[in-house]
PDB file of C-alpha atoms and ligand atoms in Angstrom:
ATOM      1  CA  MET H   1      14.559  10.025  19.405  1.00 81.00           C
ATOM      2  CA  PRO H   2      11.457   8.333  20.910  1.00 84.00           C
ATOM      3  CA  LYS H   3      10.720   4.835  19.668  1.00 91.00           C
ATOM      4  CA  PRO H   4       7.287   3.262  19.110  1.00 95.00           C
ATOM      5  CA  ASP H   5       5.929   0.705  21.574  1.00 94.00           C
ATOM      6  CA  THR H   6       6.312  -2.600  19.763  1.00 93.00           C
ATOM      7  CA  ALA H   7       3.292  -4.138  21.519  1.00 94.00           C
ATOM      8  CA  THR H   8       0.837  -1.756  19.841  1.00 96.00           C
ATOM      9  CA  LEU H   9       2.322  -1.482  16.356  1.00 98.00           C
ATOM     10  CA  PRO H  10      -0.100  -1.155  13.461  1.00 98.00           C
ATOM     11  CA  ARG H  11      -0.539  -4.632  11.965  1.00 98.00           C
ATOM     12  CA  HIS H  12      -0.941  -3.186   8.502  1.00 98.00           C
ATOM     13  CA  ILE H  13       0.547   0.079   7.245  1.00 99.00           C
ATOM     14  CA  ALA H  14      -0.478   1.431   3.840  1.00 99.00           C
ATOM     15  CA  ILE H  15       1.390   4.270   2.143  1.00 99.00           C
ATOM     16  CA  ILE H  16       0.479   6.598  -0.725  1.00 99.00           C
ATOM     17  CA  MET H  17       3.978   7.410  -1.936  1.00 99.00           C
ATOM     18  CA  ASP H  18       3.391  10.860  -3.421  1.00 99.00           C
ATOM     19  CA  GLY H  19       5.635  13.781  -4.339  1.00 98.00           C
ATOM     20  CA  ASN H  20       8.326  12.271  -6.571  1.00 98.00           C
ATOM     21  CA  GLY H  21       7.647  14.674  -9.438  1.00 98.00           C
ATOM     22  CA  ARG H  22       7.721  17.764  -7.241  1.00 98.00           C
ATOM     23  CA  TRP H  23      10.905  16.567  -5.530  1.00 98.00           C
ATOM     24  CA  ALA H  24      12.616  16.378  -8.921  1.00 98.00           C
ATOM     25  CA  GLU H  25      11.196  19.695 -10.106  1.00 98.00           C
ATOM     26  CA  GLN H  26      12.520  21.414  -6.972  1.00 98.00           C
ATOM     27  CA  GLN H  27      15.986  20.277  -7.996  1.00 97.00           C
ATOM     28  CA  GLY H  28      15.535  21.235 -11.625  1.00 98.00           C
ATOM     29  CA  LYS H  29      15.614  17.591 -12.682  1.00 98.00           C
ATOM     30  CA  PRO H  30      13.226  15.582 -14.891  1.00 98.00           C
ATOM     31  CA  ARG H  31      10.331  13.886 -13.031  1.00 98.00           C
ATOM     32  CA  ILE H  32      11.784  10.454 -13.598  1.00 98.00           C
ATOM     33  CA  MET H  33      14.735  11.348 -11.352  1.00 98.00           C
ATOM     34  CA  GLY H  34      12.207  11.783  -8.564  1.00 98.00           C
ATOM     35  CA  HIS H  35      10.812   8.312  -9.193  1.00 98.00           C
ATOM     36  CA  ARG H  36      14.337   6.917  -9.180  1.00 98.00           C
ATOM     37  CA  ALA H  37      15.100   8.616  -5.855  1.00 98.00           C
ATOM     38  CA  GLY H  38      11.784   7.280  -4.554  1.00 98.00           C
ATOM     39  CA  VAL H  39      13.016   3.710  -4.973  1.00 98.00           C
ATOM     40  CA  GLU H  40      15.588   4.364  -2.226  1.00 98.00           C
ATOM     41  CA  SER H  41      12.778   5.417   0.123  1.00 98.00           C
ATOM     42  CA  VAL H  42      10.947   2.199  -0.738  1.00 98.00           C
ATOM     43  CA  GLN H  43      14.025   0.151   0.200  1.00 98.00           C
ATOM     44  CA  ASP H  44      14.501   2.072   3.447  1.00 98.00           C
ATOM     45  CA  ILE H  45      10.831   1.842   4.489  1.00 98.00           C
ATOM     46  CA  VAL H  46      10.538  -1.874   3.657  1.00 98.00           C
ATOM     47  CA  ARG H  47      13.637  -2.537   5.758  1.00 98.00           C
ATOM     48  CA  ALA H  48      12.298  -0.423   8.629  1.00 98.00           C
ATOM     49  CA  ALA H  49       8.879  -2.116   8.579  1.00 98.00           C
ATOM     50  CA  ARG H  50      10.506  -5.535   8.552  1.00 98.00           C
ATOM     51  CA  GLU H  51      12.873  -4.728  11.415  1.00 97.00           C
ATOM     52  CA  LEU H  52      10.046  -3.289  13.497  1.00 97.00           C
ATOM     53  CA  GLY H  53       7.932  -6.382  12.998  1.00 97.00           C
ATOM     54  CA  VAL H  54       5.022  -4.854  11.071  1.00 98.00           C
ATOM     55  CA  GLY H  55       2.891  -7.635   9.553  1.00 98.00           C
ATOM     56  CA  VAL H  56       1.748  -6.065   6.287  1.00 98.00           C
ATOM     57  CA  LEU H  57       3.056  -3.088   4.310  1.00 99.00           C
ATOM     58  CA  THR H  58       1.076  -1.910   1.285  1.00 99.00           C
ATOM     59  CA  LEU H  59       2.732   0.579  -1.059  1.00 99.00           C
ATOM     60  CA  TYR H  60       0.706   2.478  -3.656  1.00 98.00           C
ATOM     61  CA  ALA H  61       3.100   2.460  -6.586  1.00 98.00           C
ATOM     62  CA  PHE H  62       0.834   3.064  -9.592  1.00 98.00           C
ATOM     63  CA  SER H  63      -2.872   3.838  -9.777  1.00 98.00           C
ATOM     64  CA  THR H  64      -5.406   2.953 -12.467  1.00 98.00           C
ATOM     65  CA  GLU H  65      -5.477   6.711 -13.195  1.00 98.00           C
ATOM     66  CA  ASN H  66      -1.679   6.926 -13.554  1.00 98.00           C
ATOM     67  CA  TRP H  67      -2.020   5.223 -16.984  1.00 98.00           C
ATOM     68  CA  LYS H  68      -3.145   8.666 -18.189  1.00 98.00           C
ATOM     69  CA  ARG H  69       0.332  10.129 -17.597  1.00 98.00           C
ATOM     70  CA  PRO H  70       2.640  10.836 -20.555  1.00 98.00           C
ATOM     71  CA  PRO H  71       3.681   7.510 -22.139  1.00 98.00           C
ATOM     72  CA  LEU H  72       7.364   8.161 -21.498  1.00 98.00           C
ATOM     73  CA  GLU H  73       6.784   8.599 -17.769  1.00 98.00           C
ATOM     74  CA  VAL H  74       4.655   5.442 -17.636  1.00 98.00           C
ATOM     75  CA  GLN H  75       7.374   3.551 -19.493  1.00 98.00           C
ATOM     76  CA  ALA H  76      10.066   4.817 -17.156  1.00 98.00           C
ATOM     77  CA  LEU H  77       7.994   3.845 -14.092  1.00 98.00           C
ATOM     78  CA  MET H  78       7.467   0.320 -15.453  1.00 98.00           C
ATOM     79  CA  GLY H  79      11.211   0.056 -16.140  1.00 98.00           C
ATOM     80  CA  LEU H  80      12.034   1.144 -12.589  1.00 98.00           C
ATOM     81  CA  LEU H  81       9.574  -1.357 -11.233  1.00 98.00           C
ATOM     82  CA  LYS H  82      11.129  -4.179 -13.208  1.00 98.00           C
ATOM     83  CA  SER H  83      14.659  -3.377 -12.086  1.00 98.00           C
ATOM     84  CA  PHE H  84      13.486  -2.906  -8.486  1.00 98.00           C
ATOM     85  CA  LEU H  85      11.916  -6.373  -8.480  1.00 98.00           C
ATOM     86  CA  GLU H  86      14.975  -7.953 -10.086  1.00 98.00           C
ATOM     87  CA  SER H  87      17.397  -6.363  -7.668  1.00 97.00           C
ATOM     88  CA  GLU H  88      15.272  -6.954  -4.531  1.00 98.00           C
ATOM     89  CA  LEU H  89      14.458 -10.632  -5.039  1.00 98.00           C
ATOM     90  CA  GLY H  90      17.579 -11.818  -3.177  1.00 98.00           C
ATOM     91  CA  THR H  91      17.011  -9.410  -0.282  1.00 98.00           C
ATOM     92  CA  MET H  92      13.370 -10.454   0.014  1.00 98.00           C
ATOM     93  CA  VAL H  93      14.255 -14.147   0.085  1.00 98.00           C
ATOM     94  CA  GLU H  94      17.033 -13.525   2.607  1.00 98.00           C
ATOM     95  CA  ASN H  95      14.759 -11.503   4.870  1.00 98.00           C
ATOM     96  CA  ASN H  96      11.695 -13.730   4.752  1.00 98.00           C
ATOM     97  CA  VAL H  97       9.586 -11.084   2.964  1.00 98.00           C
ATOM     98  CA  SER H  98       6.697 -12.250   0.831  1.00 98.00           C
ATOM     99  CA  LEU H  99       5.658 -10.119  -2.143  1.00 98.00           C
ATOM    100  CA  ARG H 100       2.093  -9.765  -3.363  1.00 98.00           C
ATOM    101  CA  CYS H 101       0.554  -7.567  -5.974  1.00 98.00           C
ATOM    102  CA  LEU H 102      -2.742  -5.715  -5.677  1.00 98.00           C
ATOM    103  CA  GLY H 103      -4.161  -4.486  -8.939  1.00 98.00           C
ATOM    104  CA  GLN H 104      -4.990  -5.149 -12.563  1.00 98.00           C
ATOM    105  CA  LYS H 105      -2.179  -7.606 -13.333  1.00 97.00           C
ATOM    106  CA  ASP H 106      -3.253  -7.968 -16.962  1.00 97.00           C
ATOM    107  CA  ARG H 107      -2.499  -4.291 -17.669  1.00 98.00           C
ATOM    108  CA  ILE H 108       1.136  -4.583 -16.502  1.00 98.00           C
ATOM    109  CA  PRO H 109       3.540  -4.985 -19.472  1.00 98.00           C
ATOM    110  CA  ALA H 110       4.407  -8.664 -20.023  1.00 98.00           C
ATOM    111  CA  GLU H 111       8.136  -8.350 -19.269  1.00 97.00           C
ATOM    112  CA  VAL H 112       7.424  -6.632 -15.937  1.00 98.00           C
ATOM    113  CA  ARG H 113       4.632  -9.064 -15.097  1.00 98.00           C
ATOM    114  CA  LYS H 114       6.938 -12.028 -15.690  1.00 98.00           C
ATOM    115  CA  VAL H 115       9.518 -10.754 -13.202  1.00 98.00           C
ATOM    116  CA  MET H 116       6.775  -9.897 -10.750  1.00 98.00           C
ATOM    117  CA  GLU H 117       5.249 -13.357 -10.949  1.00 98.00           C
ATOM    118  CA  ARG H 118       8.659 -14.926 -10.429  1.00 98.00           C
ATOM    119  CA  VAL H 119       9.269 -12.855  -7.296  1.00 98.00           C
ATOM    120  CA  ILE H 120       5.757 -13.597  -5.986  1.00 98.00           C
ATOM    121  CA  GLN H 121       6.273 -17.301  -6.554  1.00 98.00           C
ATOM    122  CA  GLN H 122       9.760 -17.443  -5.047  1.00 98.00           C
ATOM    123  CA  THR H 123       8.738 -15.538  -1.925  1.00 98.00           C
ATOM    124  CA  ALA H 124       5.310 -17.152  -1.466  1.00 98.00           C
ATOM    125  CA  GLY H 125       6.470 -19.452   1.331  1.00 97.00           C
ATOM    126  CA  ASN H 126       8.056 -16.641   3.367  1.00 98.00           C
ATOM    127  CA  THR H 127       6.468 -15.974   6.716  1.00 98.00           C
ATOM    128  CA  GLY H 128       7.816 -12.516   7.633  1.00 98.00           C
ATOM    129  CA  LEU H 129       6.652  -9.153   6.330  1.00 98.00           C
ATOM    130  CA  ILE H 130       3.959  -9.274   3.641  1.00 98.00           C
ATOM    131  CA  LEU H 131       4.816  -6.597   1.087  1.00 98.00           C
ATOM    132  CA  ASN H 132       1.875  -5.620  -1.102  1.00 98.00           C
ATOM    133  CA  LEU H 133       2.653  -3.568  -4.170  1.00 98.00           C
ATOM    134  CA  ALA H 134      -0.433  -1.773  -5.413  1.00 98.00           C
ATOM    135  CA  LEU H 135       0.116  -1.620  -9.163  1.00 98.00           C
ATOM    136  CA  SER H 136      -2.443  -0.481 -11.649  1.00 98.00           C
ATOM    137  CA  TYR H 137      -4.557  -0.404  -8.513  1.00 98.00           C
ATOM    138  CA  GLY H 138      -7.819   1.468  -8.051  1.00 98.00           C
ATOM    139  CA  GLY H 139     -10.261   0.992  -5.190  1.00 98.00           C
ATOM    140  CA  ARG H 140     -13.296   1.439  -7.419  1.00 98.00           C
ATOM    141  CA  SER H 141     -12.013  -1.005  -9.997  1.00 98.00           C
ATOM    142  CA  GLU H 142     -11.230  -3.509  -7.219  1.00 98.00           C
ATOM    143  CA  ILE H 143     -14.756  -3.289  -5.785  1.00 98.00           C
ATOM    144  CA  THR H 144     -16.265  -3.477  -9.289  1.00 98.00           C
ATOM    145  CA  GLN H 145     -14.388  -6.653 -10.161  1.00 98.00           C
ATOM    146  CA  ALA H 146     -15.348  -8.160  -6.793  1.00 98.00           C
ATOM    147  CA  VAL H 147     -19.009  -7.453  -7.569  1.00 98.00           C
ATOM    148  CA  GLN H 148     -18.593  -9.028 -11.017  1.00 98.00           C
ATOM    149  CA  SER H 149     -17.185 -12.277  -9.625  1.00 98.00           C
ATOM    150  CA  ILE H 150     -19.861 -12.409  -6.930  1.00 98.00           C
ATOM    151  CA  ALA H 151     -22.573 -11.884  -9.569  1.00 98.00           C
ATOM    152  CA  GLN H 152     -21.027 -14.623 -11.704  1.00 98.00           C
ATOM    153  CA  LYS H 153     -21.098 -17.048  -8.741  1.00 98.00           C
ATOM    154  CA  CYS H 154     -24.780 -16.260  -8.223  1.00 98.00           C
ATOM    155  CA  LEU H 155     -25.441 -17.002 -11.894  1.00 98.00           C
ATOM    156  CA  ASP H 156     -23.450 -20.228 -11.655  1.00 98.00           C
ATOM    157  CA  GLY H 157     -25.522 -21.210  -8.637  1.00 98.00           C
ATOM    158  CA  THR H 158     -22.548 -21.467  -6.239  1.00 98.00           C
ATOM    159  CA  LEU H 159     -23.703 -18.470  -4.195  1.00 98.00           C
ATOM    160  CA  ILE H 160     -27.126 -17.071  -3.304  1.00 98.00           C
ATOM    161  CA  PRO H 161     -27.655 -13.295  -2.981  1.00 98.00           C
ATOM    162  CA  GLU H 162     -28.897 -13.655   0.624  1.00 98.00           C
ATOM    163  CA  LYS H 163     -25.468 -14.986   1.572  1.00 98.00           C
ATOM    164  CA  ILE H 164     -23.632 -11.907   0.303  1.00 98.00           C
ATOM    165  CA  ASP H 165     -22.317 -10.085   3.345  1.00 98.00           C
ATOM    166  CA  GLN H 166     -19.245  -7.961   4.110  1.00 98.00           C
ATOM    167  CA  ALA H 167     -17.109 -11.049   4.654  1.00 98.00           C
ATOM    168  CA  VAL H 168     -18.022 -12.386   1.200  1.00 98.00           C
ATOM    169  CA  LEU H 169     -17.175  -9.063  -0.411  1.00 98.00           C
ATOM    170  CA  GLU H 170     -13.830  -8.948   1.431  1.00 98.00           C
ATOM    171  CA  GLN H 171     -12.967 -12.412   0.148  1.00 98.00           C
ATOM    172  CA  HIS H 172     -13.226 -11.066  -3.402  1.00 98.00           C
ATOM    173  CA  LEU H 173     -10.893  -8.111  -2.900  1.00 98.00           C
ATOM    174  CA  TYR H 174      -7.161  -8.243  -3.692  1.00 98.00           C
ATOM    175  CA  THR H 175      -6.510  -8.079   0.053  1.00 98.00           C
ATOM    176  CA  ALA H 176      -8.559 -11.219   0.880  1.00 98.00           C
ATOM    177  CA  GLY H 177      -7.307 -12.772   4.106  1.00 98.00           C
ATOM    178  CA  LEU H 178      -5.250  -9.746   5.190  1.00 98.00           C
ATOM    179  CA  PRO H 179      -6.096  -7.381   8.047  1.00 98.00           C
ATOM    180  CA  ASP H 180      -7.357  -3.910   7.086  1.00 98.00           C
ATOM    181  CA  PRO H 181      -4.773  -1.114   7.253  1.00 98.00           C
ATOM    182  CA  ASP H 182      -4.555   0.409  10.736  1.00 98.00           C
ATOM    183  CA  LEU H 183      -2.419   3.327   9.599  1.00 98.00           C
ATOM    184  CA  LEU H 184      -2.602   4.991   6.186  1.00 99.00           C
ATOM    185  CA  ILE H 185       0.167   7.464   5.395  1.00 99.00           C
ATOM    186  CA  ARG H 186       0.238   9.908   2.480  1.00 99.00           C
ATOM    187  CA  THR H 187       3.412  11.840   1.740  1.00 99.00           C
ATOM    188  CA  GLY H 188       3.657  14.884  -0.527  1.00 98.00           C
ATOM    189  CA  GLY H 189       1.192  17.206   1.214  1.00 98.00           C
ATOM    190  CA  GLU H 190      -2.127  16.260  -0.401  1.00 98.00           C
ATOM    191  CA  ALA H 191      -4.953  15.166   1.897  1.00 98.00           C
ATOM    192  CA  ARG H 192      -6.879  12.742  -0.297  1.00 98.00           C
ATOM    193  CA  LEU H 193      -7.144   9.002  -0.924  1.00 98.00           C
ATOM    194  CA  SER H 194      -6.817   9.061  -4.732  1.00 98.00           C
ATOM    195  CA  ASN H 195      -8.768   5.797  -5.101  1.00 98.00           C
ATOM    196  CA  PHE H 196      -6.583   3.849  -2.624  1.00 99.00           C
ATOM    197  CA  LEU H 197      -8.025   0.998  -0.506  1.00 99.00           C
ATOM    198  CA  LEU H 198     -11.503   2.552  -0.429  1.00 98.00           C
ATOM    199  CA  TRP H 199     -13.126  -0.424   1.266  1.00 98.00           C
ATOM    200  CA  GLN H 200     -10.241  -1.473   3.491  1.00 98.00           C
ATOM    201  CA  ALA H 201      -9.410   1.995   4.852  1.00 98.00           C
ATOM    202  CA  SER H 202     -12.844   2.530   6.477  1.00 98.00           C
ATOM    203  CA  TYR H 203     -11.319   2.718   9.951  1.00 98.00           C
ATOM    204  CA  ALA H 204      -7.676   3.376   9.133  1.00 98.00           C
ATOM    205  CA  GLU H 205      -5.995   6.191  11.019  1.00 98.00           C
ATOM    206  CA  LEU H 206      -4.934   8.736   8.393  1.00 98.00           C
ATOM    207  CA  TYR H 207      -1.583  10.486   8.555  1.00 99.00           C
ATOM    208  CA  PHE H 208      -0.683  13.206   6.076  1.00 98.00           C
ATOM    209  CA  THR H 209       2.782  14.689   5.828  1.00 99.00           C
ATOM    210  CA  GLU H 210       4.300  17.433   3.653  1.00 98.00           C
ATOM    211  CA  ILE H 211       7.478  15.385   3.247  1.00 99.00           C
ATOM    212  CA  LEU H 212       7.953  14.393  -0.398  1.00 99.00           C
ATOM    213  CA  TRP H 213       8.309  10.627  -0.903  1.00 99.00           C
ATOM    214  CA  PRO H 214      12.020  10.652  -1.919  1.00 98.00           C
ATOM    215  CA  ASP H 215      12.785  12.379   1.421  1.00 98.00           C
ATOM    216  CA  PHE H 216      10.668   9.995   3.533  1.00 99.00           C
ATOM    217  CA  ARG H 217      12.878   7.761   5.667  1.00 98.00           C
ATOM    218  CA  LYS H 218      12.752   5.391   8.656  1.00 98.00           C
ATOM    219  CA  GLN H 219      12.483   8.173  11.278  1.00 98.00           C
ATOM    220  CA  ASP H 220       9.505   9.641   9.396  1.00 98.00           C
ATOM    221  CA  LEU H 221       7.806   6.248   9.496  1.00 98.00           C
ATOM    222  CA  LEU H 222       8.533   6.003  13.229  1.00 98.00           C
ATOM    223  CA  ASN H 223       7.020   9.476  13.729  1.00 98.00           C
ATOM    224  CA  ALA H 224       3.855   8.382  11.902  1.00 98.00           C
ATOM    225  CA  ILE H 225       3.635   5.270  14.089  1.00 98.00           C
ATOM    226  CA  LEU H 226       4.187   7.320  17.259  1.00 98.00           C
ATOM    227  CA  ASP H 227       1.361   9.626  16.179  1.00 98.00           C
ATOM    228  CA  PHE H 228      -0.842   6.583  15.495  1.00 98.00           C
ATOM    229  CA  GLN H 229      -0.124   5.208  18.955  1.00 98.00           C
ATOM    230  CA  LYS H 230      -1.428   8.409  20.588  1.00 97.00           C
ATOM    231  CA  ARG H 231      -4.836   8.099  18.962  1.00 97.00           C
ATOM    232  CA  GLN H 232      -7.955   6.554  20.435  1.00 96.00           C
ATOM    233  CA  ARG H 233      -9.740   4.310  17.930  1.00 97.00           C
ATOM    234  CA  ARG H 234     -13.390   4.420  18.871  1.00 97.00           C
ATOM    235  CA  TYR H 235     -15.063   2.573  15.959  1.00 97.00           C
ATOM    236  CA  GLY H 236     -18.273   4.483  16.544  1.00 97.00           C
ATOM    237  CA  LYS H 237     -18.389   3.925  20.290  1.00 97.00           C
ATOM    238  CA  THR H 238     -17.892   6.545  23.000  1.00 97.00           C
ATOM    239  CA  GLY H 239     -14.471   7.293  24.438  1.00 97.00           C
ATOM    240  CA  GLU H 240     -15.541   5.792  27.745  1.00 96.00           C
ATOM    241  CA  GLN H 241     -16.699   2.515  26.161  1.00 96.00           C
ATOM    242  CA  THR H 242     -13.439   2.339  24.253  1.00 96.00           C
ATOM    243  CA  GLU H 243     -11.365   2.731  27.409  1.00 92.00           C
ATOM    244  CA  GLN H 244     -13.279  -0.137  28.992  1.00 86.00           C
ATOM    245  CA  THR H 245     -12.454  -2.480  26.122  1.00 73.00           C
ATOM    246  CA  HIS H 246      -8.847  -1.311  25.766  1.00 60.00           C
ATOM    247  CA  PRO H 247      -7.664  -0.452  29.265  1.00 52.00           C
ATOM    248  CA  ASN H 248      -4.182   0.675  28.159  1.00 47.00           C
TER     249      ASN H 248
HETATM  250  C1  LIG S   1       4.084   9.590  -6.881  1.00 69.97           C
HETATM  251  O1  LIG S   1       4.699  10.769  -7.203  1.00 69.97           O
HETATM  252  C2  LIG S   1       4.469   8.452  -7.786  1.00 69.97           C
HETATM  253  C3  LIG S   1       3.400   8.016  -8.697  1.00 69.97           C
HETATM  254  C4  LIG S   1       2.182   8.477  -8.708  1.00 69.97           C
HETATM  255  C5  LIG S   1       3.737   6.992  -9.644  1.00 69.97           C
HETATM  256  P1  LIG S   1       4.116  11.741  -8.298  1.00 69.97           P
HETATM  257  O2  LIG S   1       4.717  11.390  -9.620  1.00 69.97           O
HETATM  258  O3  LIG S   1       2.644  11.783  -8.273  1.00 69.97           O
HETATM  259  O4  LIG S   1       4.721  13.123  -7.803  1.00 69.97           O
HETATM  260  P2  LIG S   1       4.002  14.544  -7.808  1.00 69.97           P
HETATM  261  O5  LIG S   1       2.715  14.388  -7.053  1.00 69.97           O
HETATM  262  O6  LIG S   1       3.776  14.912  -9.222  1.00 69.97           O
HETATM  263  O7  LIG S   1       4.972  15.429  -7.108  1.00 69.97           O
HETATM  264  C1  LIG S   2      -1.549   8.642  -6.010  1.00 69.97           C
HETATM  265  O1  LIG S   2      -0.776   9.731  -6.404  1.00 69.97           O
HETATM  266  C2  LIG S   2      -1.063   7.390  -6.671  1.00 69.97           C
HETATM  267  C3  LIG S   2       0.250   6.908  -6.232  1.00 69.97           C
HETATM  268  C4  LIG S   2       0.994   7.436  -5.305  1.00 69.97           C
HETATM  269  C5  LIG S   2       0.716   5.736  -6.899  1.00 69.97           C
HETATM  270  P1  LIG S   2      -1.225  10.690  -7.593  1.00 69.97           P
HETATM  271  O2  LIG S   2      -0.167  11.733  -7.699  1.00 69.97           O
HETATM  272  O3  LIG S   2      -1.497   9.906  -8.811  1.00 69.97           O
HETATM  273  O4  LIG S   2      -2.586  11.286  -7.039  1.00 69.97           O
HETATM  274  P2  LIG S   2      -3.379  12.609  -7.445  1.00 69.97           P
HETATM  275  O5  LIG S   2      -3.460  12.630  -8.931  1.00 69.97           O
HETATM  276  O6  LIG S   2      -2.600  13.766  -6.929  1.00 69.97           O
HETATM  277  O7  LIG S   2      -4.700  12.489  -6.771  1.00 69.97           O
HETATM  278 MG1  LIG S   3       1.301  12.936  -7.249  1.00 69.97          MG
END
């Protein structure tokens, strides 16, 4: 099996973990069994990213739109999240992983939020992989709340509209201070963003695979990275200009 070149790894990989429900349906099981199986993929992919030396891994676990799912499914997902966080805390501490959460924290049920805040706090000093869980996350809601806080600062007199530039907007996103995703993977066969990292993914390389999330494992991540490493990122320039700046 070919292995990715570690010198040109994506600094930030973002994943839309889709296909749990269909995975379960294919096996004649309730959807929740698919979510449960998906947790094993999360563990495998976090381990793989950490071992490879990826800087940031962002996992889309629950969107602002997912609140519209049947209450029992939402409840089950929140329960899985809570037990995942409880069981992974030790592993994260041991492996120098630092957990962050992107999303509307106030909408997360209190008992889940408490565990999440504990894990965030206890892993805050870790300097290895940054693991972002996108929970109750929506790109439009993120940009809207950024605009609200910027507007409030202008009203308070701590910011003037002329000073609002892309850097200021970025500082008000959940991902402030982190590099933009270089590689954005979506499992489960759909080719859409579903409100994920709308601002940050402007120049991400997109990788879509039919593999359903519960079947997605380390080798599939390596394949996505190998594909990424074959691409030429031109950022609007010509291929020739790009080769001059990046001679490899
Ligand atoms: C992704 O799998 C997990 C969440 C959105 C929480 P889905 O539950 O969307 O699975 P499909 O797309 O119905 O197969
Ligand atoms: C996107 O998957 C959200 C997550 C993976 C958490 P969805 O299954 O909710 O997306 P749509 O509804 O197919 O666009
Ligand atoms: Mg889906």
